[in-house]
PDB file of C-alpha atoms in Angstrom:
ATOM      1  CA  MET A   1       0.000   0.000   0.000  1.00 38.00           C
ATOM      2  CA  GLY A   2       1.635   3.273  -0.993  1.00 38.00           C
ATOM      3  CA  CYS A   3       1.057   6.939  -1.338  1.00 36.00           C
ATOM      4  CA  ARG A   4      -1.274   8.468  -3.811  1.00 34.00           C
ATOM      5  CA  SER A   5      -0.043  11.138  -6.155  1.00 31.00           C
ATOM      6  CA  VAL A   6      -1.981  14.136  -7.301  1.00 32.00           C
ATOM      7  CA  ASN A   7      -2.247  14.464 -11.083  1.00 32.00           C
ATOM      8  CA  LEU A   8      -1.633  18.092 -12.023  1.00 31.00           C
ATOM      9  CA  GLN A   9      -2.563  18.749 -15.641  1.00 35.00           C
ATOM     10  CA  ARG A  10      -2.776  22.001 -17.583  1.00 34.00           C
ATOM     11  CA  GLY A  11      -6.065  23.411 -18.632  1.00 37.00           C
ATOM     12  CA  HIS A  12      -8.102  22.623 -15.522  1.00 36.00           C
ATOM     13  CA  SER A  13     -10.595  25.198 -14.414  1.00 39.00           C
ATOM     14  CA  ALA A  14      -9.887  27.372 -11.375  1.00 41.00           C
ATOM     15  CA  LYS A  15     -12.344  25.304  -9.350  1.00 39.00           C
ATOM     16  CA  ARG A  16     -10.574  22.077 -10.334  1.00 38.00           C
ATOM     17  CA  GLY A  17      -7.217  23.684  -9.470  1.00 41.00           C
ATOM     18  CA  ALA A  18      -8.464  24.648  -5.999  1.00 40.00           C
ATOM     19  CA  LEU A  19      -9.680  21.090  -5.456  1.00 36.00           C
ATOM     20  CA  THR A  20      -6.309  19.734  -6.570  1.00 38.00           C
ATOM     21  CA  ALA A  21      -4.500  22.095  -4.180  1.00 42.00           C
ATOM     22  CA  ARG A  22      -6.674  20.904  -1.285  1.00 42.00           C
ATOM     23  CA  ARG A  23      -6.032  17.262  -2.214  1.00 42.00           C
ATOM     24  CA  ALA A  24      -2.292  17.942  -2.340  1.00 42.00           C
ATOM     25  CA  ARG A  25      -2.486  18.667   1.389  1.00 49.00           C
ATOM     26  CA  PHE A  26      -3.447  15.019   1.833  1.00 47.00           C
ATOM     27  CA  ALA A  27      -0.717  13.583  -0.367  1.00 47.00           C
ATOM     28  CA  ALA A  28       2.156  12.047   1.566  1.00 46.00           C
ATOM     29  CA  VAL A  29       3.848  15.144   2.894  1.00 54.00           C
ATOM     30  CA  ASP A  30       6.111  13.511   5.433  1.00 83.00           C
ATOM     31  CA  GLN A  31       7.483  10.109   6.097  1.00 92.00           C
ATOM     32  CA  LEU A  32       7.981   9.295   9.729  1.00 96.00           C
ATOM     33  CA  SER A  33      10.754   7.030  10.895  1.00 96.00           C
ATOM     34  CA  PRO A  34       9.434   3.481  11.214  1.00 97.00           C
ATOM     35  CA  ASP A  35      11.679   3.154  14.291  1.00 97.00           C
ATOM     36  CA  ARG A  36       9.921   5.996  16.155  1.00 96.00           C
ATOM     37  CA  GLU A  37       8.741   4.645  19.480  1.00 96.00           C
ATOM     38  CA  LEU A  38       5.187   5.052  20.689  1.00 97.00           C
ATOM     39  CA  HIS A  39       4.378   4.481  24.359  1.00 97.00           C
ATOM     40  CA  PRO A  40       0.912   2.973  24.854  1.00 97.00           C
ATOM     41  CA  LEU A  41      -0.619   3.281  28.310  1.00 96.00           C
ATOM     42  CA  GLN A  42      -1.464  -0.409  28.233  1.00 79.00           C
ATOM     43  CA  GLY A  43       1.900  -1.919  27.427  1.00 89.00           C
ATOM     44  CA  LYS A  44       5.496  -1.790  26.360  1.00 95.00           C
ATOM     45  CA  PRO A  45       6.830   0.736  23.831  1.00 96.00           C
ATOM     46  CA  LEU A  46       6.218  -0.167  20.197  1.00 95.00           C
ATOM     47  CA  THR A  47       7.716   1.187  17.021  1.00 97.00           C
ATOM     48  CA  LEU A  48       5.581   3.034  14.521  1.00 97.00           C
ATOM     49  CA  ALA A  49       6.306   0.221  12.065  1.00 97.00           C
ATOM     50  CA  ASP A  50       4.804  -2.237  14.574  1.00 96.00           C
ATOM     51  CA  GLN A  51       1.617  -0.180  14.693  1.00 95.00           C
ATOM     52  CA  VAL A  52       1.089   0.141  10.925  1.00 97.00           C
ATOM     53  CA  VAL A  53       2.136  -3.314   9.734  1.00 95.00           C
ATOM     54  CA  MET A  54      -1.498  -4.382   9.216  1.00 95.00           C
ATOM     55  CA  PHE A  55      -3.553  -1.194   9.483  1.00 97.00           C
ATOM     56  CA  HIS A  56      -3.239   2.527   8.952  1.00 97.00           C
ATOM     57  CA  LEU A  57      -2.892   4.546  12.156  1.00 98.00           C
ATOM     58  CA  VAL A  58      -5.136   7.540  12.832  1.00 98.00           C
ATOM     59  CA  VAL A  59      -4.186   9.604  15.875  1.00 98.00           C
ATOM     60  CA  VAL A  60      -5.541  12.728  17.469  1.00 98.00           C
ATOM     61  CA  VAL A  61      -2.703  14.551  19.205  1.00 98.00           C
ATOM     62  CA  VAL A  62      -3.838  16.548  22.235  1.00 98.00           C
ATOM     63  CA  ASP A  63      -2.133  18.745  24.807  1.00 98.00           C
ATOM     64  CA  PRO A  64      -3.671  18.144  28.244  1.00 97.00           C
ATOM     65  CA  TYR A  65      -2.346  21.464  29.501  1.00 97.00           C
ATOM     66  CA  THR A  66      -4.357  23.682  27.136  1.00 96.00           C
ATOM     67  CA  VAL A  67      -8.021  24.557  26.859  1.00 96.00           C
ATOM     68  CA  GLU A  68      -8.013  24.098  23.080  1.00 96.00           C
ATOM     69  CA  SER A  69      -7.486  20.348  23.393  1.00 96.00           C
ATOM     70  CA  SER A  70     -10.095  20.076  26.136  1.00 96.00           C
ATOM     71  CA  TRP A  71     -12.661  21.811  23.918  1.00 96.00           C
ATOM     72  CA  LEU A  72     -12.276  19.089  21.289  1.00 97.00           C
ATOM     73  CA  LEU A  73     -11.792  16.008  23.461  1.00 97.00           C
ATOM     74  CA  ASP A  74     -15.299  14.524  23.155  1.00 97.00           C
ATOM     75  CA  THR A  75     -15.645  15.496  19.482  1.00 97.00           C
ATOM     76  CA  ALA A  76     -12.322  13.812  18.646  1.00 98.00           C
ATOM     77  CA  GLY A  77     -13.109  10.738  20.724  1.00 97.00           C
ATOM     78  CA  GLU A  78     -16.494  10.279  19.081  1.00 97.00           C
ATOM     79  CA  MET A  79     -14.963  10.730  15.632  1.00 97.00           C
ATOM     80  CA  LEU A  80     -12.298   8.111  16.332  1.00 98.00           C
ATOM     81  CA  THR A  81     -14.842   5.597  17.620  1.00 97.00           C
ATOM     82  CA  GLN A  82     -16.726   5.922  14.324  1.00 97.00           C
ATOM     83  CA  PHE A  83     -13.780   4.100  12.751  1.00 97.00           C
ATOM     84  CA  PHE A  84     -13.893   1.082  15.110  1.00 94.00           C
ATOM     85  CA  GLY A  85     -14.072  -1.925  12.820  1.00 93.00           C
ATOM     86  CA  ALA A  86     -12.511  -0.133   9.851  1.00 96.00           C
ATOM     87  CA  ASP A  87      -9.117  -1.225   8.566  1.00 94.00           C
ATOM     88  CA  CYS A  88      -7.329   1.385  10.650  1.00 97.00           C
ATOM     89  CA  ARG A  89      -6.133   1.685  14.204  1.00 97.00           C
ATOM     90  CA  VAL A  90      -7.393   4.797  16.034  1.00 98.00           C
ATOM     91  CA  ALA A  91      -5.756   6.396  19.050  1.00 98.00           C
ATOM     92  CA  PHE A  92      -5.111   9.452  21.137  1.00 98.00           C
ATOM     93  CA  VAL A  93      -1.587  10.766  21.607  1.00 98.00           C
ATOM     94  CA  ALA A  94      -1.333  13.012  24.659  1.00 98.00           C
ATOM     95  CA  THR A  95       1.680  15.260  25.093  1.00 98.00           C
ATOM     96  CA  ALA A  96       1.975  14.368  28.770  1.00 97.00           C
ATOM     97  CA  ASP A  97       3.237  11.667  31.081  1.00 97.00           C
ATOM     98  CA  GLU A  98       1.101   8.612  31.745  1.00 97.00           C
ATOM     99  CA  TYR A  99      -0.534  10.014  34.888  1.00 97.00           C
ATOM    100  CA  ASP A 100      -1.592  13.330  33.296  1.00 98.00           C
ATOM    101  CA  THR A 101      -2.669  11.542  30.114  1.00 98.00           C
ATOM    102  CA  LYS A 102      -5.071   9.331  32.079  1.00 97.00           C
ATOM    103  CA  ALA A 103      -6.313  12.280  34.144  1.00 98.00           C
ATOM    104  CA  PHE A 104      -6.996  14.395  31.038  1.00 98.00           C
ATOM    105  CA  LEU A 105      -8.570  11.735  28.850  1.00 98.00           C
ATOM    106  CA  GLY A 106     -10.597  10.112  31.603  1.00 97.00           C
ATOM    107  CA  PRO A 107     -12.717   7.269  30.154  1.00 98.00           C
ATOM    108  CA  TRP A 108     -11.349   7.910  26.653  1.00 98.00           C
ATOM    109  CA  ALA A 109      -7.992   6.499  27.846  1.00 97.00           C
ATOM    110  CA  GLU A 110      -9.731   3.166  28.433  1.00 96.00           C
ATOM    111  CA  ARG A 111     -12.005   3.186  25.385  1.00 97.00           C
ATOM    112  CA  LEU A 112      -9.288   3.999  22.860  1.00 97.00           C
ATOM    113  CA  LEU A 113      -5.688   3.055  22.328  1.00 97.00           C
ATOM    114  CA  THR A 114      -3.728   5.857  23.980  1.00 98.00           C
ATOM    115  CA  TYR A 115      -0.101   6.892  23.788  1.00 98.00           C
ATOM    116  CA  ALA A 116       1.713   9.134  26.262  1.00 98.00           C
ATOM    117  CA  ASP A 117       4.266  11.381  24.557  1.00 97.00           C
ATOM    118  CA  PRO A 118       5.589  13.878  27.128  1.00 97.00           C
ATOM    119  CA  ASP A 119       8.503  14.906  24.902  1.00 97.00           C
ATOM    120  CA  ARG A 120       6.156  15.563  21.949  1.00 97.00           C
ATOM    121  CA  THR A 121       8.335  13.384  19.738  1.00 96.00           C
ATOM    122  CA  LEU A 122       5.509  12.452  17.359  1.00 96.00           C
ATOM    123  CA  ALA A 123       4.277  16.039  17.021  1.00 96.00           C
ATOM    124  CA  LYS A 124       7.828  17.250  16.342  1.00 96.00           C
ATOM    125  CA  ALA A 125       8.589  14.478  13.833  1.00 95.00           C
ATOM    126  CA  ALA A 126       5.320  15.164  11.993  1.00 95.00           C
ATOM    127  CA  GLU A 127       6.035  18.913  12.054  1.00 94.00           C
ATOM    128  CA  VAL A 128       2.695  19.613  13.709  1.00 96.00           C
ATOM    129  CA  THR A 129       2.408  23.291  14.590  1.00 96.00           C
ATOM    130  CA  GLU A 130      -0.991  23.428  16.355  1.00 97.00           C
ATOM    131  CA  LEU A 131      -2.763  21.129  18.786  1.00 97.00           C
ATOM    132  CA  PRO A 132      -5.160  19.450  18.757  1.00 98.00           C
ATOM    133  CA  ALA A 133      -4.256  17.791  15.468  1.00 98.00           C
ATOM    134  CA  ILE A 134      -5.253  14.657  13.614  1.00 98.00           C
ATOM    135  CA  LEU A 135      -2.819  12.550  11.586  1.00 98.00           C
ATOM    136  CA  HIS A 136      -3.537   9.693   9.192  1.00 97.00           C
ATOM    137  CA  ILE A 137      -0.440   7.506   8.815  1.00 97.00           C
ATOM    138  CA  ASP A 138      -0.333   4.760   6.190  1.00 96.00           C
ATOM    139  CA  ASN A 139       1.441   1.369   6.207  1.00 96.00           C
ATOM    140  CA  ASP A 140       4.663   2.948   4.904  1.00 96.00           C
ATOM    141  CA  CYS A 141       4.724   5.482   7.776  1.00 97.00           C
ATOM    142  CA  ASN A 142       3.721   8.310   5.420  1.00 96.00           C
ATOM    143  CA  ILE A 143       1.451  11.029   6.741  1.00 96.00           C
ATOM    144  CA  VAL A 144      -1.311  10.970   4.145  1.00 95.00           C
ATOM    145  CA  GLY A 145      -3.680  13.286   5.983  1.00 95.00           C
ATOM    146  CA  ARG A 146      -3.474  15.965   8.619  1.00 96.00           C
ATOM    147  CA  ALA A 147      -5.524  18.744  10.135  1.00 97.00           C
ATOM    148  CA  GLU A 148      -4.392  21.086  12.878  1.00 97.00           C
ATOM    149  CA  GLY A 149      -6.403  23.167  15.294  1.00 96.00           C
ATOM    150  CA  TRP A 150     -10.142  22.715  14.914  1.00 97.00           C
ATOM    151  CA  GLN A 151     -11.107  23.596  11.376  1.00 96.00           C
ATOM    152  CA  PRO A 152     -14.193  21.416  10.866  1.00 97.00           C
ATOM    153  CA  ASP A 153     -13.938  21.534   7.063  1.00 97.00           C
ATOM    154  CA  GLU A 154     -10.380  20.129   7.174  1.00 97.00           C
ATOM    155  CA  TRP A 155     -11.250  17.433   9.725  1.00 98.00           C
ATOM    156  CA  ARG A 156     -14.314  16.488   7.637  1.00 97.00           C
ATOM    157  CA  GLU A 157     -12.212  16.265   4.472  1.00 97.00           C
ATOM    158  CA  LEU A 158      -9.679  14.046   6.249  1.00 97.00           C
ATOM    159  CA  ALA A 159     -12.449  11.838   7.682  1.00 97.00           C
ATOM    160  CA  HIS A 160     -14.116  11.484   4.277  1.00 97.00           C
ATOM    161  CA  ARG A 161     -10.857  10.538   2.592  1.00 97.00           C
ATOM    162  CA  LEU A 162     -10.069   8.067   5.379  1.00 97.00           C
ATOM    163  CA  ALA A 163     -13.555   6.573   5.073  1.00 97.00           C
ATOM    164  CA  LYS A 164     -13.106   6.212   1.324  1.00 97.00           C
ATOM    165  CA  ASP A 165      -9.691   4.579   1.761  1.00 96.00           C
ATOM    166  CA  MET A 166     -11.095   2.199   4.388  1.00 96.00           C
ATOM    167  CA  SER A 167     -14.399   1.513   2.563  1.00 96.00           C
ATOM    168  CA  TRP A 168     -16.187   2.873   5.622  1.00 97.00           C
ATOM    169  CA  SER A 169     -18.787   5.507   6.455  1.00 96.00           C
ATOM    170  CA  ALA A 170     -17.550   8.952   7.377  1.00 95.00           C
ATOM    171  CA  PRO A 171     -18.841  10.494  10.592  1.00 95.00           C
ATOM    172  CA  PRO A 172     -20.709  13.805  10.387  1.00 95.00           C
ATOM    173  CA  ILE A 173     -18.331  16.702  11.034  1.00 96.00           C
ATOM    174  CA  PRO A 174     -19.212  19.058  12.578  1.00 95.00           C
ATOM    175  CA  LYS A 175     -22.250  17.804  14.384  1.00 93.00           C
ATOM    176  CA  VAL A 176     -24.609  19.637  16.688  1.00 94.00           C
ATOM    177  CA  GLY A 177     -22.814  20.528  19.900  1.00 93.00           C
ATOM    178  CA  ASP A 178     -19.306  20.598  18.407  1.00 95.00           C
ATOM    179  CA  PRO A 179     -17.263  23.738  19.056  1.00 96.00           C
ATOM    180  CA  VAL A 180     -16.917  26.448  16.451  1.00 95.00           C
ATOM    181  CA  ALA A 181     -13.675  26.583  14.483  1.00 96.00           C
ATOM    182  CA  PHE A 182     -10.626  27.729  16.403  1.00 96.00           C
ATOM    183  CA  ALA A 183      -6.862  27.865  16.011  1.00 96.00           C
ATOM    184  CA  GLY A 184      -4.965  25.390  18.104  1.00 95.00           C
ATOM    185  CA  SER A 185      -2.338  26.048  20.725  1.00 96.00           C
ATOM    186  CA  PRO A 186       1.336  25.918  19.717  1.00 95.00           C
ATOM    187  CA  ALA A 187       2.528  22.317  19.419  1.00 94.00           C
ATOM    188  CA  THR A 188       6.101  22.914  20.565  1.00 83.00           C
TER     189      THR A 188
END
């Protein structure tokens, strides 16, 4: 399973060009090191390669020490649970130690795979600038989708592309009760 390329041809209308530019954001923009360690709350450290050998990995990166991540916690958790059963692994990555990660996520830490990343190694490697963020990582450790802060249109586009790739149904984004769009807090 590899990355998809965006076909840029001359003569497309302005609308088609704008669509192509938006899709380019979801082309593989970064390749993460397959040796990057992830620290699940429920076990021993695993490499990124271990996590994507069978399924894509979709993570929402949150910062427990900011209000921006707390505003989106339930929305992100509900979105991730919509992909239970799809051919992807969904998880939270909290930029905190294990204790603060559990305290911040509460029941989400038990419902979903959760990684503690107090040194923000994943966010730094993925060049994330705002949290919360969502990353879609394929089997080759390429980031094939990302959205930072809470821009519902970008999260919806990522969810729809993920659903298409997984032959799954996309969750409604935004839904009633979700926060309005906002910029995230600095990731580093």
